[in-house]
CSV table of C-alpha atoms in Angstrom, one decimal:
chain,number,residue,atom,x,y,z
A,1122,MET,CA,-8.4,-24.1,1.1
A,1123,ASP,CA,-4.7,-23.6,0.6
A,1124,TRP,CA,-3.8,-22.3,4.1
A,1125,GLN,CA,-0.1,-22.0,3.2
A,1126,ALA,CA,-1.1,-19.5,0.5
A,1127,PHE,CA,-3.5,-17.7,2.9
A,1128,SER,CA,-0.8,-17.4,5.5
A,1129,LEU,CA,1.7,-16.1,3.0
A,1130,THR,CA,-0.8,-13.5,1.7
A,1131,ILE,CA,-1.6,-12.3,5.3
A,1132,ARG,CA,2.2,-12.0,6.0
A,1133,LEU,CA,2.7,-10.1,2.8
A,1134,ALA,CA,-0.2,-7.7,3.3
A,1135,VAL,CA,0.8,-6.9,6.9
A,1136,LEU,CA,4.4,-6.3,6.0
A,1137,VAL,CA,3.5,-4.1,3.0
A,1138,ALA,CA,1.0,-2.1,5.2
A,1139,ILE,CA,3.7,-1.5,7.8
A,1140,LEU,CA,6.4,-0.5,5.3
A,1141,LEU,CA,3.9,1.8,3.5
A,1142,ALA,CA,2.9,3.4,6.8
A,1143,ALA,CA,6.6,4.1,7.5
A,1144,GLY,CA,7.6,5.2,4.0
A,1145,GLY,CA,4.3,6.8,2.8
A,1146,LEU,CA,4.1,9.3,5.7
A,1147,PRO,CA,7.1,11.4,4.6
A,1148,VAL,CA,6.1,11.2,1.0
A,1149,ALA,CA,2.6,12.4,1.8
A,1150,TYR,CA,3.9,15.1,4.0
A,1151,TRP,CA,6.2,16.4,1.2
A,1152,ILE,CA,3.3,16.3,-1.3
A,1153,THR,CA,1.1,18.2,1.0
A,1154,TYR,CA,3.4,21.0,2.2
A,1155,SER,CA,6.0,21.3,-0.6
A,1156,ARG,CA,5.8,24.4,-2.7
A,1157,TRP,CA,7.9,23.0,-5.5
A,1158,ARG,CA,6.2,24.0,-8.8
A,1159,TRP,CA,6.9,20.6,-10.4
A,1160,LYS,CA,5.6,18.5,-7.5
A,1161,PHE,CA,2.6,17.4,-9.6
A,1162,LEU,CA,5.0,15.2,-11.5
A,1163,VAL,CA,5.8,13.3,-8.3
A,1164,GLU,CA,2.0,13.1,-7.5
A,1165,ALA,CA,1.5,11.6,-11.0
A,1166,VAL,CA,4.3,9.0,-10.4
A,1167,VAL,CA,2.8,8.0,-7.1
A,1168,ALA,CA,-0.7,7.7,-8.6
A,1169,LEU,CA,0.5,5.8,-11.7
A,1170,PRO,CA,-0.2,2.3,-10.3
A,1171,ILE,CA,-3.9,3.1,-10.1
A,1172,VAL,CA,-4.2,3.5,-13.9
A,1173,LEU,CA,-1.5,1.2,-15.2
A,1174,PRO,CA,-2.6,-2.4,-16.0
A,1175,PRO,CA,-1.1,-4.7,-13.3
A,1176,THR,CA,0.7,-6.7,-16.0
A,1177,VAL,CA,2.4,-3.6,-17.3
A,1178,LEU,CA,3.5,-2.5,-13.8
A,1179,GLY,CA,4.5,-6.0,-13.0
A,1180,PHE,CA,6.6,-6.3,-16.1
A,1181,TYR,CA,8.6,-3.2,-15.3
A,1182,VAL,CA,9.0,-4.2,-11.7
A,1183,LEU,CA,10.3,-7.6,-12.9
A,1184,VAL,CA,12.8,-5.9,-15.2
A,1185,ALA,CA,13.9,-3.6,-12.4
A,1186,LEU,CA,14.5,-6.6,-10.1
A,1187,GLY,CA,16.0,-8.9,-12.7
A,1188,SER,CA,19.6,-9.9,-13.0
A,1189,ARG,CA,20.3,-7.3,-15.7
A,1190,SER,CA,19.3,-4.4,-13.6
A,1191,PRO,CA,21.8,-2.6,-11.2
A,1192,LEU,CA,19.5,-3.5,-8.2
A,1193,GLY,CA,19.2,-7.1,-9.3
A,1194,ARG,CA,23.0,-7.5,-9.8
A,1195,TRP,CA,23.7,-5.9,-6.4
A,1196,TRP,CA,21.2,-8.2,-4.7
A,1197,GLN,CA,22.6,-11.2,-6.5
A,1198,SER,CA,26.2,-10.4,-5.5
A,1199,LEU,CA,25.0,-10.0,-1.9
A,1200,THR,CA,22.7,-13.0,-1.5
A,1201,GLY,CA,23.6,-15.3,-4.5
A,1202,HIS,CA,20.1,-15.0,-6.1
A,1203,THR,CA,18.0,-12.3,-7.8
A,1204,LEU,CA,15.1,-10.5,-6.3
A,1205,ALA,CA,12.6,-11.8,-8.9
A,1206,PHE,CA,10.5,-14.8,-7.9
A,1207,THR,CA,11.3,-14.4,-4.2
A,1208,PHE,CA,9.2,-13.2,-1.3
A,1209,THR,CA,11.4,-10.1,-1.0
A,1210,GLY,CA,10.7,-9.3,-4.6
A,1211,LEU,CA,7.0,-9.8,-4.0
A,1212,VAL,CA,7.1,-7.3,-1.1
A,1213,ILE,CA,8.8,-4.7,-3.3
A,1214,GLY,CA,6.3,-5.2,-6.1
A,1215,SER,CA,3.4,-5.0,-3.7
A,1216,ILE,CA,4.8,-1.7,-2.2
A,1217,VAL,CA,5.0,-0.1,-5.6
A,1218,TYR,CA,1.5,-1.4,-6.6
A,1219,SER,CA,-0.2,-0.3,-3.3
A,1220,LEU,CA,1.7,3.0,-2.8
A,1221,PRO,CA,-1.1,5.4,-3.9
A,1222,PHE,CA,-3.6,3.6,-1.7
A,1223,ALA,CA,-1.5,4.7,1.3
A,1224,VAL,CA,0.0,8.0,0.2
A,1225,GLN,CA,-3.2,9.6,-1.1
A,1226,PRO,CA,-5.3,9.1,2.0
A,1227,PHE,CA,-2.3,10.3,4.1
A,1228,ALA,CA,-1.9,13.4,2.0
A,1229,ALA,CA,-5.7,14.2,2.0
A,1230,SER,CA,-5.8,14.0,5.8
A,1231,PHE,CA,-2.7,16.2,6.2
A,1232,SER,CA,-4.2,18.9,3.9
A,1233,ALA,CA,-7.4,18.9,6.0
A,1234,VAL,CA,-5.5,20.0,9.1
A,1235,ASP,CA,-6.3,23.7,9.9
A,1236,GLY,CA,-3.4,25.8,8.9
A,1237,ARG,CA,-4.0,28.1,11.8
A,1238,LEU,CA,-3.0,25.3,14.2
A,1239,LEU,CA,0.3,24.9,12.3
A,1240,ALA,CA,0.9,28.6,12.5
A,1241,ALA,CA,0.2,28.6,16.2
A,1242,SER,CA,2.5,25.7,16.8
A,1243,ALA,CA,5.3,27.5,14.9
A,1244,THR,CA,4.6,30.7,16.9
A,1245,LEU,CA,5.1,28.8,20.1
A,1246,GLY,CA,8.5,27.7,18.9
A,1247,ALA,CA,7.7,24.1,18.0
A,1248,SER,CA,9.9,22.5,15.4
A,1249,ARG,CA,8.4,21.0,12.2
A,1250,LEU,CA,9.0,17.5,13.6
A,1251,ARG,CA,7.3,18.2,16.9
A,1252,THR,CA,4.4,19.9,15.1
A,1253,PHE,CA,4.0,16.8,12.9
A,1254,PHE,CA,3.9,14.4,15.8
A,1255,GLN,CA,1.9,16.5,18.2
A,1256,VAL,CA,-0.5,18.4,15.8
A,1257,ILE,CA,-0.7,16.9,12.3
A,1258,LEU,CA,-0.5,13.2,13.1
A,1259,PRO,CA,-3.2,13.1,15.8
A,1260,LEU,CA,-5.6,15.2,13.7
A,1261,SER,CA,-5.0,13.0,10.7
A,1262,LEU,CA,-5.7,9.7,12.4
A,1263,PRO,CA,-8.7,8.7,10.3
A,1264,GLY,CA,-6.8,9.2,7.1
A,1265,LEU,CA,-3.8,7.2,8.4
A,1266,VAL,CA,-6.1,4.3,9.4
A,1267,THR,CA,-7.7,4.5,5.9
A,1268,GLY,CA,-4.4,4.4,4.1
A,1269,ILE,CA,-3.0,1.5,6.1
A,1270,ALA,CA,-6.3,-0.5,5.8
A,1271,LEU,CA,-6.6,0.2,2.1
A,1272,SER,CA,-2.9,-0.8,1.4
A,1273,PHE,CA,-3.5,-4.0,3.4
A,1274,ALA,CA,-6.7,-4.9,1.6
A,1275,HIS,CA,-5.3,-4.0,-1.8
A,1276,THR,CA,-2.3,-6.2,-1.2
A,1277,MET,CA,-4.5,-9.1,-0.1
A,1278,GLY,CA,-6.3,-9.1,-3.5
A,1279,GLU,CA,-3.6,-8.2,-6.0
A,1280,PHE,CA,-3.0,-10.7,-8.8
A,1281,GLY,CA,-1.3,-9.4,-11.9
A,1282,VAL,CA,1.7,-7.9,-10.2
A,1283,VAL,CA,2.4,-10.8,-7.8
A,1284,LEU,CA,2.1,-13.2,-10.7
A,1285,MET,CA,4.5,-11.3,-12.9
A,1286,VAL,CA,7.1,-10.6,-10.1
A,1287,GLY,CA,6.8,-13.7,-8.0
A,1288,GLY,CA,5.4,-16.4,-10.3
A,1289,ASN,CA,3.6,-19.2,-8.6
A,1290,ILE,CA,6.0,-20.9,-6.2
A,1291,PRO,CA,4.2,-22.7,-3.3
A,1292,GLY,CA,5.2,-21.4,0.1
A,1293,VAL,CA,7.3,-18.6,-1.5
A,1294,THR,CA,5.2,-16.5,-3.8
A,1295,ARG,CA,1.9,-18.3,-4.2
A,1296,THR,CA,-0.8,-16.0,-2.8
A,1297,VAL,CA,-4.5,-16.5,-2.3
A,1298,SER,CA,-5.5,-14.7,-5.6
A,1299,ILE,CA,-3.2,-17.0,-7.5
A,1300,ASP,CA,-4.6,-20.0,-5.7
A,1301,ILE,CA,-8.1,-18.9,-6.7
A,1302,TYR,CA,-7.0,-18.6,-10.3
A,1303,ASP,CA,-5.4,-22.0,-10.3
A,1304,GLN,CA,-8.5,-23.7,-8.8
A,1305,THR,CA,-10.7,-22.0,-11.3
A,1306,GLN,CA,-8.4,-23.2,-14.1
A,1307,ALA,CA,-8.7,-26.8,-12.7
A,1308,LEU,CA,-12.5,-26.4,-12.6
A,1309,ASN,CA,-12.5,-26.7,-8.8
A,1310,TYR,CA,-15.2,-24.1,-8.4
A,1311,THR,CA,-16.1,-25.3,-4.8
A,1312,GLY,CA,-12.5,-24.7,-3.6
A,1313,ALA,CA,-12.2,-21.4,-5.5
A,1314,ASN,CA,-15.5,-20.2,-4.0
A,1315,GLN,CA,-14.5,-21.1,-0.4
A,1316,THR,CA,-11.2,-19.2,-0.8
A,1317,ALA,CA,-12.9,-16.3,-2.6
A,1318,LEU,CA,-15.5,-16.0,0.2
A,1319,ILE,CA,-12.8,-15.7,2.9
A,1320,LEU,CA,-11.0,-13.0,0.9
A,1321,LEU,CA,-14.3,-11.2,0.3
A,1322,ALA,CA,-15.2,-11.3,4.0
A,1323,ILE,CA,-11.8,-10.0,5.0
A,1324,SER,CA,-12.0,-7.1,2.5
A,1325,PHE,CA,-15.6,-6.3,3.6
A,1326,VAL,CA,-14.6,-6.2,7.3
A,1327,VAL,CA,-11.6,-4.0,6.6
A,1328,LEU,CA,-13.6,-1.5,4.6
A,1329,ALA,CA,-16.5,-1.5,7.2
A,1330,VAL,CA,-14.1,-0.7,10.0
A,1331,VAL,CA,-12.5,2.1,7.9
A,1332,TYR,CA,-15.9,3.7,7.0
A,1333,GLY,CA,-17.2,3.2,10.6
A,1334,MET,CA,-14.1,5.0,12.1
A,1335,ASN,CA,-14.3,7.8,9.5
A,1336,ARG,CA,-18.0,8.3,10.1
A,1337,ARG,CA,-17.4,8.7,13.8
A,1338,ALA,CA,-14.5,11.1,13.2
A,1339,TRP,CA,-16.6,13.2,10.9
A,1340,ALA,CA,-19.5,13.2,13.4
A,1341,SER,CA,-17.2,14.3,16.2
A,1342,GLY,CA,-15.8,17.1,14.0
A,1343,TRP,CA,-19.3,18.3,13.1
A,1344,ARG,CA,-20.3,18.4,16.7
A,1345,LEU,CA,-17.2,20.3,17.7
A,1346,GLY,CA,-17.7,22.7,14.7
A,1347,GLY,CA,-21.3,23.2,15.6
């Protein structure tokens, strides 16, 4: 078991989940409540990582972070090195790859909030920001938990994007999924199996917690509605 890779993967997944929670909420709010006629294009862009092969997405993220891109040149002038094949680049690639797994549950939970409650809040003089924090956010808690948990679990298991963007640098970009691949290539099936079982257990626990919380929330809503 490569505990260094495991520790790096946990750190990456936690950081990506936190950043997606912060950045995904306003995106999901806009998607839910915007009346712009072309917003389906934004929804398609957000959902694109679900259908794109990870190597294709990883290639374009690598190009965007490389020394020839404006972002890559700016970062290199600031730090002395490019974003590609660094932990920071890995975080950016992971955010892009896991974006729909956070935004879509957020948006689904926002759209399920009763519009009459929003109208009542506006009638009472509450601002949109206050309505969001006092009405929408509390009622959308199951969806928020789902989005954060899915983005965490998805980042834990990603392979193609992290390999394309970060390579395989021990202690810097070497994640658990890459470690499993390397052990399999080396015919070390015992080590690969041990690492894979831990990853499987973590993913199962995360999903079990999410489904358990959502089931209780749905049951509470059904009792209140009945």
